[in-house]
PDB file of C-alpha atoms in Angstrom:
ATOM      1  CA  MET A 180     100.073 120.838  89.677  1.00 40.00           C
ATOM      2  CA  SER A 181     100.739 117.058  90.665  1.00 42.00           C
ATOM      3  CA  LYS A 182     101.078 116.735  94.319  1.00 45.00           C
ATOM      4  CA  LEU A 183      98.535 119.102  96.095  1.00 46.00           C
ATOM      5  CA  THR A 184      97.357 119.650  99.972  1.00 48.00           C
ATOM      6  CA  ARG A 185      94.474 120.899 101.408  1.00 47.00           C
ATOM      7  CA  ARG A 186      96.164 124.234 102.526  1.00 44.00           C
ATOM      8  CA  THR A 187      98.172 124.659  99.314  1.00 42.00           C
ATOM      9  CA  ARG A 188      95.081 124.031  97.290  1.00 44.00           C
ATOM     10  CA  SER A 189      92.720 126.364  99.126  1.00 41.00           C
ATOM     11  CA  ALA A 190      95.319 129.349  98.944  1.00 40.00           C
ATOM     12  CA  VAL A 191      95.368 128.732  95.335  1.00 38.00           C
ATOM     13  CA  LEU A 192      91.865 128.620  94.760  1.00 37.00           C
ATOM     14  CA  ALA A 193      90.951 131.232  97.435  1.00 39.00           C
ATOM     15  CA  GLY A 194      93.100 133.522  95.061  1.00 38.00           C
ATOM     16  CA  LEU A 195      96.428 133.588  96.313  1.00 36.00           C
ATOM     17  CA  GLY A 196      97.820 132.426  93.228  1.00 36.00           C
ATOM     18  CA  ALA A 197     100.240 129.130  92.860  1.00 32.00           C
ATOM     19  CA  ALA A 198     103.515 131.067  93.349  1.00 33.00           C
ATOM     20  CA  ALA A 199     102.191 132.822  96.445  1.00 37.00           C
ATOM     21  CA  ALA A 200     100.987 129.616  97.963  1.00 37.00           C
ATOM     22  CA  LEU A 201     103.608 127.811  97.275  1.00 32.00           C
ATOM     23  CA  SER A 202     106.206 130.581  98.718  1.00 38.00           C
ATOM     24  CA  LEU A 203     103.864 131.207 101.729  1.00 37.00           C
ATOM     25  CA  LEU A 204     102.831 127.784 102.460  1.00 39.00           C
ATOM     26  CA  VAL A 205     105.714 125.502 101.348  1.00 33.00           C
ATOM     27  CA  ALA A 206     108.813 127.604 101.693  1.00 35.00           C
ATOM     28  CA  CYS A 207     107.880 128.797 104.769  1.00 36.00           C
ATOM     29  CA  GLY A 208     106.789 125.475 106.179  1.00 36.00           C
ATOM     30  CA  GLY A 209     103.406 125.851 106.678  1.00 37.00           C
ATOM     31  CA  SER A 210     102.922 122.204 105.444  1.00 35.00           C
ATOM     32  CA  GLY A 211     102.173 119.522 107.475  1.00 36.00           C
ATOM     33  CA  GLY A 212      98.875 117.583 107.695  1.00 38.00           C
ATOM     34  CA  HIS A 213      98.003 116.625 104.320  1.00 43.00           C
ATOM     35  CA  GLY A 214     101.068 117.225 102.372  1.00 36.00           C
ATOM     36  CA  GLY A 215     104.148 119.275 101.234  1.00 32.00           C
ATOM     37  CA  THR A 216     107.482 118.653 103.391  1.00 29.00           C
ATOM     38  CA  ALA A 217     107.341 116.081 106.192  1.00 30.00           C
ATOM     39  CA  SER A 218     108.606 118.605 108.742  1.00 32.00           C
ATOM     40  CA  LYS A 219     106.339 121.588 109.673  1.00 34.00           C
ATOM     41  CA  ASP A 220     108.113 124.930 110.438  1.00 34.00           C
ATOM     42  CA  LYS A 221     111.760 124.140 109.305  1.00 31.00           C
ATOM     43  CA  ASP A 222     112.442 127.741 108.931  1.00 31.00           C
ATOM     44  CA  VAL A 223     111.373 128.805 112.542  1.00 30.00           C
ATOM     45  CA  VAL A 224     113.477 127.023 115.576  1.00 27.00           C
ATOM     46  CA  SER A 225     110.919 124.027 117.029  1.00 25.00           C
ATOM     47  CA  ILE A 226     107.656 125.880 116.287  1.00 27.00           C
ATOM     48  CA  ASN A 227     105.588 122.382 115.770  1.00 32.00           C
ATOM     49  CA  SER A 228     108.210 119.808 116.659  1.00 31.00           C
ATOM     50  CA  PRO A 229     107.044 116.860 118.400  1.00 33.00           C
ATOM     51  CA  SER A 230     110.459 115.809 119.663  1.00 34.00           C
ATOM     52  CA  ALA A 231     110.751 119.653 121.204  1.00 34.00           C
ATOM     53  CA  SER A 232     111.915 119.457 124.710  1.00 38.00           C
ATOM     54  CA  GLY A 233     113.496 121.425 127.699  1.00 41.00           C
ATOM     55  CA  ALA A 234     114.197 124.923 126.778  1.00 41.00           C
ATOM     56  CA  SER A 235     113.130 124.058 122.709  1.00 43.00           C
ATOM     57  CA  ALA A 236     109.689 123.130 123.996  1.00 46.00           C
ATOM     58  CA  SER A 237     109.151 126.212 126.066  1.00 44.00           C
ATOM     59  CA  ALA A 238     110.441 128.174 123.121  1.00 45.00           C
ATOM     60  CA  SER A 239     107.859 126.480 120.959  1.00 50.00           C
ATOM     61  CA  ALA A 240     104.736 127.221 123.506  1.00 54.00           C
ATOM     62  CA  ALA A 241     105.998 130.725 123.882  1.00 49.00           C
ATOM     63  CA  ALA A 242     106.319 131.311 120.017  1.00 52.00           C
ATOM     64  CA  GLU A 243     102.838 129.561 119.271  1.00 63.00           C
ATOM     65  CA  SER A 244     100.840 131.580 122.184  1.00 72.00           C
ATOM     66  CA  GLY A 245      98.768 134.441 120.570  1.00 87.00           C
ATOM     67  CA  ARG A 246      99.223 133.034 117.061  1.00 95.00           C
ATOM     68  CA  PRO A 247      95.813 132.627 115.036  1.00 96.00           C
ATOM     69  CA  GLN A 248      94.990 128.926 115.417  1.00 95.00           C
ATOM     70  CA  LEU A 249      92.938 127.667 112.349  1.00 95.00           C
ATOM     71  CA  ARG A 250      90.266 124.992 112.905  1.00 94.00           C
ATOM     72  CA  VAL A 251      89.509 122.192 110.383  1.00 93.00           C
ATOM     73  CA  ASP A 252      86.155 124.041 109.533  1.00 92.00           C
ATOM     74  CA  THR A 253      87.876 127.565 108.784  1.00 92.00           C
ATOM     75  CA  THR A 254      86.385 129.063 105.809  1.00 89.00           C
ATOM     76  CA  ASP A 255      88.812 129.570 102.637  1.00 85.00           C
ATOM     77  CA  ALA A 256      87.917 133.154 103.173  1.00 90.00           C
ATOM     78  CA  GLU A 257      89.070 133.211 106.846  1.00 94.00           C
ATOM     79  CA  ARG A 258      92.056 131.268 105.938  1.00 92.00           C
ATOM     80  CA  THR A 259      93.005 133.804 103.310  1.00 90.00           C
ATOM     81  CA  ARG A 260      92.412 136.636 105.413  1.00 94.00           C
ATOM     82  CA  LEU A 261      94.824 135.380 108.376  1.00 95.00           C
ATOM     83  CA  TYR A 262      97.715 134.268 105.939  1.00 93.00           C
ATOM     84  CA  GLN A 263      97.220 137.762 104.414  1.00 93.00           C
ATOM     85  CA  ILE A 264      97.475 139.467 107.744  1.00 94.00           C
ATOM     86  CA  TRP A 265     100.943 137.341 108.110  1.00 94.00           C
ATOM     87  CA  THR A 266     101.837 138.236 104.477  1.00 92.00           C
ATOM     88  CA  ASP A 267     101.306 141.836 104.994  1.00 92.00           C
ATOM     89  CA  CYS A 268     103.582 141.782 107.887  1.00 94.00           C
ATOM     90  CA  LEU A 269     106.357 140.125 105.919  1.00 93.00           C
ATOM     91  CA  HIS A 270     106.069 142.658 103.153  1.00 91.00           C
ATOM     92  CA  ASP A 271     105.885 145.240 105.846  1.00 93.00           C
ATOM     93  CA  HIS A 272     109.398 143.868 107.234  1.00 94.00           C
ATOM     94  CA  GLY A 273     111.187 143.569 103.995  1.00 91.00           C
ATOM     95  CA  VAL A 274     110.364 140.583 102.147  1.00 91.00           C
ATOM     96  CA  PRO A 275     109.662 141.480  98.313  1.00 89.00           C
ATOM     97  CA  ALA A 276     106.212 141.328  97.604  1.00 85.00           C
ATOM     98  CA  GLY A 277     103.826 142.380  94.535  1.00 82.00           C
ATOM     99  CA  HIS A 278     100.067 142.409  93.854  1.00 76.00           C
ATOM    100  CA  LYS A 279      98.138 140.140  91.531  1.00 77.00           C
ATOM    101  CA  PRO A 280      96.448 142.374  88.774  1.00 77.00           C
ATOM    102  CA  GLY A 281      93.233 143.676  90.068  1.00 76.00           C
ATOM    103  CA  SER A 282      94.055 142.808  93.788  1.00 75.00           C
ATOM    104  CA  THR A 283      95.457 144.853  96.406  1.00 76.00           C
ATOM    105  CA  ALA A 284      96.756 141.811  98.494  1.00 77.00           C
ATOM    106  CA  TRP A 285     100.397 141.242  98.731  1.00 76.00           C
ATOM    107  CA  SER A 286     101.877 138.010  97.181  1.00 82.00           C
ATOM    108  CA  ILE A 287     105.078 137.299  98.421  1.00 84.00           C
ATOM    109  CA  ALA A 288     107.519 136.946  95.506  1.00 80.00           C
ATOM    110  CA  GLY A 289     110.508 135.127  97.054  1.00 78.00           C
ATOM    111  CA  ASP A 290     111.943 132.634  99.637  1.00 87.00           C
ATOM    112  CA  ILE A 291     111.028 133.837 102.952  1.00 89.00           C
ATOM    113  CA  THR A 292     113.904 131.816 104.684  1.00 91.00           C
ATOM    114  CA  LYS A 293     116.309 134.659 103.209  1.00 93.00           C
ATOM    115  CA  TYR A 294     114.725 136.998 105.440  1.00 94.00           C
ATOM    116  CA  PRO A 295     114.911 135.506 109.184  1.00 95.00           C
ATOM    117  CA  ALA A 296     114.400 138.839 110.965  1.00 96.00           C
ATOM    118  CA  ALA A 297     111.158 138.954 109.062  1.00 94.00           C
ATOM    119  CA  THR A 298     110.243 135.774 109.828  1.00 94.00           C
ATOM    120  CA  THR A 299     110.795 136.163 113.721  1.00 96.00           C
ATOM    121  CA  ALA A 300     109.027 139.710 113.835  1.00 96.00           C
ATOM    122  CA  CYS A 301     105.938 138.097 111.959  1.00 96.00           C
ATOM    123  CA  LEU A 302     105.667 134.813 113.538  1.00 96.00           C
ATOM    124  CA  PRO A 303     102.858 136.044 116.109  1.00 97.00           C
ATOM    125  CA  LYS A 304     100.896 136.715 113.061  1.00 96.00           C
ATOM    126  CA  ARG A 305     101.585 133.274 111.021  1.00 95.00           C
ATOM    127  CA  PRO A 306      98.283 130.841 111.457  1.00 96.00           C
ATOM    128  CA  ILE A 307      98.926 127.640 112.813  1.00 95.00           C
ATOM    129  CA  GLU A 308      97.395 124.981 111.021  1.00 92.00           C
ATOM    130  CA  PRO A 309      94.662 122.472 112.897  1.00 94.00           C
ATOM    131  CA  PRO A 310      96.036 120.140 114.896  1.00 94.00           C
ATOM    132  CA  GLU A 311      93.921 117.645 113.703  1.00 94.00           C
ATOM    133  CA  GLU A 312      95.664 117.962 110.299  1.00 92.00           C
ATOM    134  CA  ASP A 313      99.160 117.122 112.044  1.00 92.00           C
ATOM    135  CA  PRO A 314     100.549 113.467 111.963  1.00 93.00           C
ATOM    136  CA  ALA A 315     102.306 114.421 115.390  1.00 92.00           C
ATOM    137  CA  LYS A 316      99.497 115.749 116.941  1.00 93.00           C
ATOM    138  CA  ASN A 317      96.750 113.327 115.667  1.00 94.00           C
ATOM    139  CA  PRO A 318      96.917 109.838 116.715  1.00 95.00           C
ATOM    140  CA  HIS A 319      94.161 108.877 114.140  1.00 95.00           C
ATOM    141  CA  TYR A 320      95.733 111.268 111.192  1.00 96.00           C
ATOM    142  CA  MET A 321      96.080 108.219 108.700  1.00 97.00           C
ATOM    143  CA  ASP A 322      92.916 106.678 109.319  1.00 96.00           C
ATOM    144  CA  ASP A 323      91.196 110.339 108.893  1.00 96.00           C
ATOM    145  CA  PHE A 324      93.628 110.932 105.872  1.00 97.00           C
ATOM    146  CA  ARG A 325      91.979 107.860 104.336  1.00 96.00           C
ATOM    147  CA  ALA A 326      88.474 108.941 104.806  1.00 97.00           C
ATOM    148  CA  TYR A 327      89.483 112.574 103.091  1.00 97.00           C
ATOM    149  CA  ILE A 328      90.611 110.949  99.837  1.00 97.00           C
ATOM    150  CA  LYS A 329      87.724 108.684 100.037  1.00 97.00           C
ATOM    151  CA  CYS A 330      85.411 111.420 100.399  1.00 97.00           C
ATOM    152  CA  LEU A 331      87.007 113.370  97.694  1.00 97.00           C
ATOM    153  CA  ASN A 332      86.735 110.320  95.233  1.00 96.00           C
ATOM    154  CA  ASP A 333      83.095 109.684  96.130  1.00 96.00           C
ATOM    155  CA  GLY A 334      82.419 113.498  95.467  1.00 96.00           C
ATOM    156  CA  GLY A 335      83.911 113.201  91.996  1.00 95.00           C
ATOM    157  CA  LEU A 336      87.626 114.570  92.207  1.00 94.00           C
ATOM    158  CA  LYS A 337      89.848 111.631  91.159  1.00 92.00           C
ATOM    159  CA  VAL A 338      92.717 111.399  93.420  1.00 95.00           C
ATOM    160  CA  LYS A 339      95.267 109.168  94.825  1.00 96.00           C
ATOM    161  CA  GLY A 340      96.424 109.861  98.364  1.00 96.00           C
ATOM    162  CA  LEU A 341     100.082 109.288  98.892  1.00 95.00           C
ATOM    163  CA  SER A 342     100.871 106.683 101.164  1.00 94.00           C
ATOM    164  CA  ASP A 343     102.564 108.752 103.655  1.00 94.00           C
ATOM    165  CA  GLY A 344      99.858 110.632 104.277  1.00 94.00           C
ATOM    166  CA  SER A 345     101.414 113.932 103.033  1.00 91.00           C
ATOM    167  CA  GLY A 346      99.212 114.826 100.237  1.00 92.00           C
ATOM    168  CA  TRP A 347      97.661 113.348  96.870  1.00 94.00           C
ATOM    169  CA  ASN A 348      97.917 113.111  93.128  1.00 94.00           C
ATOM    170  CA  TYR A 349      95.368 113.390  90.693  1.00 93.00           C
ATOM    171  CA  ASP A 350      94.179 110.081  89.162  1.00 92.00           C
ATOM    172  CA  GLY A 351      92.142 111.210  86.367  1.00 88.00           C
ATOM    173  CA  GLU A 352      89.843 113.894  84.838  1.00 88.00           C
ATOM    174  CA  SER A 353      86.916 115.561  86.988  1.00 87.00           C
ATOM    175  CA  SER A 354      83.843 117.309  85.451  1.00 90.00           C
ATOM    176  CA  LEU A 355      83.848 119.623  88.630  1.00 93.00           C
ATOM    177  CA  THR A 356      84.553 123.112  88.261  1.00 93.00           C
ATOM    178  CA  GLN A 357      87.159 124.893  90.670  1.00 91.00           C
ATOM    179  CA  ALA A 358      84.581 126.170  92.768  1.00 92.00           C
ATOM    180  CA  GLN A 359      82.796 122.794  93.162  1.00 94.00           C
ATOM    181  CA  GLU A 360      86.487 121.084  93.567  1.00 93.00           C
ATOM    182  CA  SER A 361      87.366 123.750  96.471  1.00 90.00           C
ATOM    183  CA  ARG A 362      84.368 123.268  98.461  1.00 92.00           C
ATOM    184  CA  LEU A 363      84.481 119.647  98.007  1.00 95.00           C
ATOM    185  CA  ASP A 364      87.940 119.631  99.381  1.00 93.00           C
ATOM    186  CA  HIS A 365      86.793 121.773 102.407  1.00 91.00           C
ATOM    187  CA  ASP A 366      83.689 119.494 103.109  1.00 94.00           C
ATOM    188  CA  CYS A 367      85.528 116.381 102.905  1.00 96.00           C
ATOM    189  CA  GLU A 368      88.199 117.666 105.275  1.00 93.00           C
ATOM    190  CA  VAL A 369      85.572 118.771 107.738  1.00 94.00           C
ATOM    191  CA  LYS A 370      83.935 115.329 107.854  1.00 96.00           C
ATOM    192  CA  ALA A 371      87.033 113.446 107.798  1.00 96.00           C
ATOM    193  CA  TYR A 372      89.289 115.708 110.367  1.00 93.00           C
ATOM    194  CA  LYS A 373      86.555 115.906 112.908  1.00 83.00           C
TER     195      LYS A 373
END
């Protein structure tokens, strides 16, 4: 894993698994903020598009009303729980999924863009990422992103932020455990994106 984002990393560390995290958060456009793809929610018409106007803007607002809104300080456990509700819905609507050994939680096994009816039906359960992590909604995003990267490095996780603010790459070895990295990542995000 070279390029990681807070959401992808949290999902991986919280137990969704790398394949599920990438399927759920990257293939379904749940990126933005710290990374992944530059365009959030590409598989859903106009959900978080800053250029949405007219009918698209009202469709976007209607689609987002009632969806769970994540906060910067949302715990990894709560984030995982909310994404699991969405994953359960996708599975109930025919998206292939399986269980990790020892888990009863579903992990999406394929590309959900191949299941537009399920994507549409489950959209009301799909969490909305914090607006502070969206460059289109946060006018101070790059300053916050730089503070986030500095905090990670100061805490012992050696990373280098990507110049466009879309994520980071490891930049050396860390003596931190996965649990310590996860805690540091969460604490730095809360501190930087306040």
